[in-house]
Amino acid sequence: MRASLFSLIFFLTFSIYGQDVTISIDTLSENTYMLTGRGGNIGIYVGDNRVFMIDDQFAPLSNKIKAAIATLTNKPISYLVNTHMHGDHTGGNVNFNSETTTLIAHDNVRKKLKKNGLKNVEANKMSPSDYKKSLPEITYSEGMTFYDGDETIMALHVHNAHTDGDTMIYFLNENVLHMGDTYFSGRYPYIDLNNGGSIQGYIAAHHKALLLIDENTKIIPGHGRPSNKRELETYTAMLKDIQAIVQNEIDQGKTLDQVKNNSSLLSKYDATHGNGYINPEKMRETLYRSLR
Ligand SMILES: [Zn+2]
Protein backbone atom coordinates (compact mmCIF):
# COMPACT_ATOMS: atom_id res chain seq x y z
CA MET A 1 0.00 0.00 0.00
CA ARG A 2 1.44 3.30 -1.05
CA ALA A 3 0.31 6.43 0.66
CA SER A 4 1.52 10.00 0.81
CA LEU A 5 3.50 11.22 3.78
CA PHE A 6 0.80 13.68 4.48
CA SER A 7 -1.97 12.93 6.84
CA LEU A 8 -4.82 11.03 5.36
CA ILE A 9 -7.73 10.87 7.73
CA PHE A 10 -10.70 8.56 7.66
CA PHE A 11 -13.54 8.91 10.05
CA LEU A 12 -15.69 6.08 11.22
CA THR A 13 -18.28 7.04 13.72
CA PHE A 14 -20.10 4.61 15.91
CA SER A 15 -21.56 4.16 19.29
CA ILE A 16 -19.94 2.86 22.46
CA TYR A 17 -21.64 2.99 25.82
CA GLY A 18 -24.13 5.41 24.30
CA GLN A 19 -21.45 7.81 23.13
CA ASP A 20 -20.09 8.31 19.67
CA VAL A 21 -16.44 7.48 19.15
CA THR A 22 -14.55 8.40 16.01
CA ILE A 23 -11.65 6.33 14.73
CA SER A 24 -9.26 8.60 12.85
CA ILE A 25 -6.20 7.55 10.88
CA ASP A 26 -2.98 9.55 10.61
CA THR A 27 -0.53 8.44 7.94
CA LEU A 28 2.96 8.73 9.46
CA SER A 29 5.17 7.20 6.77
CA GLU A 30 4.79 5.13 3.63
CA ASN A 31 3.58 2.07 5.53
CA THR A 32 2.76 3.16 9.06
CA TYR A 33 -0.35 4.68 10.55
CA MET A 34 -1.68 5.86 13.88
CA LEU A 35 -5.29 5.08 14.77
CA THR A 36 -7.04 7.18 17.38
CA GLY A 37 -10.38 6.33 18.96
CA ARG A 38 -10.80 5.95 22.69
CA GLY A 39 -7.90 4.73 24.77
CA GLY A 40 -4.28 4.30 23.73
CA ASN A 41 -3.12 5.21 20.25
CA ILE A 42 -2.88 2.22 17.91
CA GLY A 43 0.11 1.75 15.59
CA ILE A 44 -0.33 -0.08 12.26
CA TYR A 45 2.43 -1.19 9.90
CA VAL A 46 1.44 -2.69 6.56
CA GLY A 47 4.23 -5.00 5.43
CA ASP A 48 4.84 -7.08 2.32
CA ASN A 49 2.43 -9.85 3.30
CA ARG A 50 1.11 -8.97 6.70
CA VAL A 51 0.05 -6.31 9.14
CA PHE A 52 1.87 -5.59 12.40
CA MET A 53 -0.38 -3.98 14.99
CA ILE A 54 0.41 -2.22 18.27
CA ASP A 55 -2.31 -2.08 20.98
CA ASP A 56 -6.06 -2.49 20.53
CA GLN A 57 -7.99 -0.07 22.80
CA PHE A 58 -11.33 -1.33 24.23
CA ALA A 59 -13.30 -4.45 23.23
CA PRO A 60 -16.46 -2.61 22.04
CA LEU A 61 -14.32 -0.74 19.49
CA SER A 62 -12.76 -3.83 17.86
CA ASN A 63 -15.09 -4.11 14.87
CA LYS A 64 -14.66 -0.47 13.98
CA ILE A 65 -10.89 -0.67 14.42
CA LYS A 66 -10.91 -3.66 12.05
CA ALA A 67 -13.03 -1.64 9.61
CA ALA A 68 -10.55 1.24 9.80
CA ILE A 69 -7.63 -1.12 9.13
CA ALA A 70 -9.58 -2.59 6.19
CA THR A 71 -9.54 0.85 4.55
CA LEU A 72 -5.72 0.59 4.53
CA THR A 73 -5.13 -3.03 3.52
CA ASN A 74 -6.72 -6.47 3.23
CA LYS A 75 -3.56 -8.24 4.45
CA PRO A 76 -3.95 -10.27 7.66
CA ILE A 77 -2.86 -8.93 11.05
CA SER A 78 -0.11 -11.42 11.92
CA TYR A 79 1.30 -9.82 15.05
CA LEU A 80 -0.34 -7.72 17.74
CA VAL A 81 1.99 -6.32 20.39
CA ASN A 82 0.65 -4.88 23.67
CA THR A 83 2.84 -1.99 24.85
CA HIS A 84 1.71 -2.69 28.45
CA MET A 85 -1.11 -4.20 30.49
CA HIS A 86 -3.65 -1.36 30.82
CA GLY A 87 -7.16 -2.03 29.57
CA ASP A 88 -7.22 0.90 27.15
CA HIS A 89 -4.36 -0.82 25.25
CA THR A 90 -5.31 -4.51 25.68
CA GLY A 91 -9.12 -4.45 25.88
CA GLY A 92 -9.49 -5.74 22.32
CA ASN A 93 -7.11 -8.71 22.73
CA VAL A 94 -9.90 -11.30 22.83
CA ASN A 95 -11.44 -9.95 19.61
CA PHE A 96 -8.16 -9.72 17.69
CA ASN A 97 -6.60 -12.99 18.83
CA SER A 98 -7.18 -15.60 16.09
CA GLU A 99 -5.50 -18.37 14.14
CA THR A 100 -3.79 -15.72 12.03
CA THR A 101 -3.06 -13.16 14.76
CA THR A 102 -0.50 -13.86 17.49
CA LEU A 103 -0.47 -11.72 20.65
CA ILE A 104 2.95 -10.65 21.90
CA ALA A 105 4.07 -8.66 24.95
CA HIS A 106 6.57 -8.34 27.76
CA ASP A 107 6.53 -11.13 30.40
CA ASN A 108 4.95 -8.87 33.02
CA VAL A 109 2.04 -7.95 30.72
CA ARG A 110 1.03 -11.60 30.53
CA LYS A 111 1.45 -11.99 34.29
CA LYS A 112 -0.81 -9.00 35.02
CA LEU A 113 -3.43 -9.90 32.41
CA LYS A 114 -3.48 -13.42 33.84
CA LYS A 115 -3.99 -12.19 37.37
CA ASN A 116 -6.73 -9.71 36.44
CA GLY A 117 -8.34 -12.15 33.99
CA LEU A 118 -8.58 -14.93 36.59
CA LYS A 119 -10.33 -12.51 38.96
CA ASN A 120 -12.80 -11.66 36.19
CA VAL A 121 -13.45 -15.32 35.45
CA GLU A 122 -14.11 -16.00 39.14
CA ALA A 123 -16.50 -13.03 39.26
CA ASN A 124 -18.27 -14.31 36.10
CA LYS A 125 -17.28 -11.16 34.23
CA MET A 126 -15.25 -13.11 31.68
CA SER A 127 -15.64 -16.57 30.15
CA PRO A 128 -12.75 -19.06 30.52
CA SER A 129 -12.33 -19.14 26.72
CA ASP A 130 -12.13 -15.33 26.49
CA TYR A 131 -9.64 -15.36 29.34
CA LYS A 132 -7.37 -17.67 27.32
CA LYS A 133 -7.70 -15.53 24.23
CA SER A 134 -6.87 -12.34 26.14
CA LEU A 135 -3.34 -13.45 27.05
CA PRO A 136 -0.17 -12.76 25.05
CA GLU A 137 1.00 -16.00 23.42
CA ILE A 138 4.65 -15.04 23.04
CA THR A 139 6.50 -13.00 25.67
CA TYR A 140 10.01 -11.65 26.16
CA SER A 141 12.02 -10.18 29.01
CA GLU A 142 14.14 -7.58 27.21
CA GLY A 143 12.92 -7.37 23.66
CA MET A 144 12.34 -8.98 20.29
CA THR A 145 13.16 -8.15 16.67
CA PHE A 146 10.85 -8.77 13.71
CA TYR A 147 11.83 -8.70 10.04
CA ASP A 148 9.46 -8.00 7.18
CA GLY A 149 11.13 -7.68 3.79
CA ASP A 150 13.55 -4.78 4.18
CA GLU A 151 11.95 -3.56 7.39
CA THR A 152 13.31 -4.21 10.87
CA ILE A 153 10.91 -3.83 13.76
CA MET A 154 12.44 -3.65 17.23
CA ALA A 155 10.37 -4.24 20.36
CA LEU A 156 12.35 -2.86 23.30
CA HIS A 157 11.46 -3.27 26.97
CA VAL A 158 12.09 -0.25 29.19
CA HIS A 159 12.27 -0.83 32.92
CA ASN A 160 9.81 0.55 35.48
CA ALA A 161 8.63 3.54 33.47
CA HIS A 162 4.83 3.79 33.03
CA THR A 163 4.49 0.24 34.43
CA ASP A 164 6.86 -2.73 34.90
CA GLY A 165 6.02 -4.16 31.48
CA ASP A 166 6.47 -1.34 28.97
CA THR A 167 7.61 -1.85 25.39
CA MET A 168 8.59 0.73 22.78
CA ILE A 169 8.43 -0.39 19.14
CA TYR A 170 10.74 1.12 16.55
CA PHE A 171 10.30 0.69 12.79
CA LEU A 172 13.80 1.25 11.49
CA ASN A 173 13.28 2.14 7.81
CA GLU A 174 9.91 3.76 8.29
CA ASN A 175 11.58 5.73 11.10
CA VAL A 176 8.53 5.55 13.33
CA LEU A 177 8.63 4.95 17.09
CA HIS A 178 5.60 3.86 19.13
CA MET A 179 6.35 4.73 22.76
CA GLY A 180 3.22 3.34 24.39
CA ASP A 181 2.37 5.16 27.60
CA THR A 182 6.00 6.07 28.24
CA TYR A 183 4.98 9.26 26.43
CA PHE A 184 1.82 11.36 26.82
CA SER A 185 2.46 14.12 24.32
CA GLY A 186 1.22 17.54 25.37
CA ARG A 187 0.10 16.52 28.84
CA TYR A 188 1.44 15.27 32.17
CA PRO A 189 2.16 11.54 32.12
CA TYR A 190 0.30 8.90 34.08
CA ILE A 191 2.94 6.92 35.99
CA ASP A 192 1.34 3.78 37.44
CA LEU A 193 3.32 3.39 40.67
CA ASN A 194 1.14 0.48 41.82
CA ASN A 195 2.12 -1.48 38.72
CA GLY A 196 5.85 -0.81 38.89
CA GLY A 197 6.12 2.60 37.22
CA SER A 198 8.56 5.30 38.41
CA ILE A 199 9.63 8.81 37.40
CA GLN A 200 13.26 7.65 37.16
CA GLY A 201 12.34 4.82 34.81
CA TYR A 202 10.09 7.12 32.84
CA ILE A 203 12.93 9.56 32.20
CA ALA A 204 15.32 6.68 31.43
CA ALA A 205 12.83 5.44 28.81
CA HIS A 206 12.97 8.87 27.18
CA HIS A 207 16.76 8.77 27.10
CA LYS A 208 16.61 5.39 25.38
CA ALA A 209 14.10 6.70 22.85
CA LEU A 210 16.19 9.80 22.15
CA LEU A 211 19.22 7.61 21.39
CA LEU A 212 17.25 5.68 18.79
CA ILE A 213 15.60 8.46 16.85
CA ASP A 214 16.56 11.43 14.70
CA GLU A 215 15.05 14.73 13.56
CA ASN A 216 12.81 13.00 11.02
CA THR A 217 11.36 10.32 13.30
CA LYS A 218 7.59 10.26 13.75
CA ILE A 219 6.62 9.36 17.30
CA ILE A 220 3.35 7.68 18.25
CA PRO A 221 2.71 8.53 21.91
CA GLY A 222 0.44 6.35 24.03
CA HIS A 223 -1.91 9.31 24.22
CA GLY A 224 -1.94 12.63 22.39
CA ARG A 225 -1.08 13.66 18.85
CA PRO A 226 1.84 12.34 16.76
CA SER A 227 5.11 13.88 17.93
CA ASN A 228 8.78 14.23 17.06
CA LYS A 229 12.26 14.33 18.56
CA ARG A 230 12.29 18.04 19.32
CA GLU A 231 9.01 17.82 21.25
CA LEU A 232 10.22 14.73 23.10
CA GLU A 233 13.42 16.53 24.10
CA THR A 234 11.43 19.45 25.48
CA TYR A 235 9.13 17.06 27.32
CA THR A 236 12.05 15.12 28.82
CA ALA A 237 13.61 18.36 30.02
CA MET A 238 10.32 19.23 31.71
CA LEU A 239 10.20 15.84 33.46
CA LYS A 240 13.75 16.29 34.74
CA ASP A 241 12.92 19.79 35.94
CA ILE A 242 9.79 18.75 37.82
CA GLN A 243 11.64 15.77 39.27
CA ALA A 244 14.32 18.13 40.62
CA ILE A 245 11.71 20.56 41.98
CA VAL A 246 9.85 17.86 43.93
CA GLN A 247 13.11 16.21 45.07
CA ASN A 248 14.15 19.57 46.49
CA GLU A 249 10.89 19.73 48.48
CA ILE A 250 11.51 16.22 49.82
CA ASP A 251 15.08 17.15 50.74
CA GLN A 252 13.67 20.09 52.72
CA GLY A 253 11.51 17.68 54.70
CA LYS A 254 8.17 18.63 53.13
CA THR A 255 5.30 16.20 53.64
CA LEU A 256 3.16 14.64 50.92
CA ASP A 257 0.26 16.97 51.77
CA GLN A 258 2.48 20.04 51.64
CA VAL A 259 3.71 19.11 48.16
CA LYS A 260 0.30 17.98 46.98
CA ASN A 261 -1.32 21.24 48.08
CA ASN A 262 1.40 23.57 46.80
CA SER A 263 -0.23 24.72 43.59
CA SER A 264 2.64 27.06 42.67
CA LEU A 265 5.25 24.27 42.67
CA LEU A 266 4.94 23.19 39.02
CA SER A 267 2.88 26.18 37.88
CA LYS A 268 5.17 26.95 34.93
CA TYR A 269 4.00 23.71 33.29
CA ASP A 270 0.48 23.36 34.65
CA ALA A 271 -1.28 25.50 32.05
CA THR A 272 0.23 23.62 29.11
CA HIS A 273 0.37 20.10 30.58
CA GLY A 274 -2.11 19.92 33.44
CA ASN A 275 -5.37 19.65 31.52
CA GLY A 276 -5.32 15.91 30.80
CA TYR A 277 -6.14 12.87 32.89
CA ILE A 278 -3.30 13.79 35.26
CA ASN A 279 -4.05 17.20 36.75
CA PRO A 280 -1.34 19.28 38.51
CA GLU A 281 -2.23 17.96 41.98
CA LYS A 282 -2.04 14.34 40.82
CA MET A 283 1.30 15.07 39.13
CA ARG A 284 2.79 16.54 42.34
CA GLU A 285 1.50 13.58 44.35
CA THR A 286 2.84 10.99 41.88
CA LEU A 287 6.28 12.57 41.82
CA TYR A 288 6.42 12.77 45.58
CA ARG A 289 5.40 9.14 46.03
CA SER A 290 7.75 7.96 43.31
CA LEU A 291 10.74 9.87 44.70
CA ARG A 292 10.09 8.84 48.32
ZN1 LIG B 1 -1.28 2.94 30.30
Short mmCIF file of N, CA, C and O and ligand atoms in Angstrom, two decimals, residues 84 86 88-89 162 181 190, ligand 1:
data_model
loop_
_atom_site.label_atom_id
_atom_site.label_comp_id
_atom_site.label_asym_id
_atom_site.label_seq_id
_atom_site.Cartn_x
_atom_site.Cartn_y
_atom_site.Cartn_z
N HIS A 84 1.76 -2.43 27.01
CA HIS A 84 1.71 -2.69 28.45
C HIS A 84 0.33 -3.24 28.80
O HIS A 84 -0.47 -3.47 27.90
N HIS A 86 -2.41 -2.11 30.56
CA HIS A 86 -3.65 -1.36 30.82
C HIS A 86 -4.76 -1.67 29.82
O HIS A 86 -4.51 -1.89 28.63
N ASP A 88 -6.98 0.06 28.33
CA ASP A 88 -7.22 0.90 27.15
C ASP A 88 -6.20 0.60 26.04
O ASP A 88 -6.22 1.25 24.98
N HIS A 89 -5.32 -0.38 26.27
CA HIS A 89 -4.36 -0.82 25.25
C HIS A 89 -4.51 -2.31 24.93
O HIS A 89 -3.99 -2.77 23.92
N HIS A 162 6.27 3.58 32.81
CA HIS A 162 4.83 3.79 33.03
C HIS A 162 4.29 2.65 33.89
O HIS A 162 3.44 2.85 34.76
N ASP A 181 2.65 4.12 26.61
CA ASP A 181 2.37 5.16 27.60
C ASP A 181 3.64 5.66 28.30
O ASP A 181 3.55 6.31 29.35
N TYR A 190 0.79 9.77 33.03
CA TYR A 190 0.30 8.90 34.08
C TYR A 190 1.42 7.90 34.36
O TYR A 190 1.86 7.19 33.47
ZN ZN B 1 -1.28 2.94 30.30
#
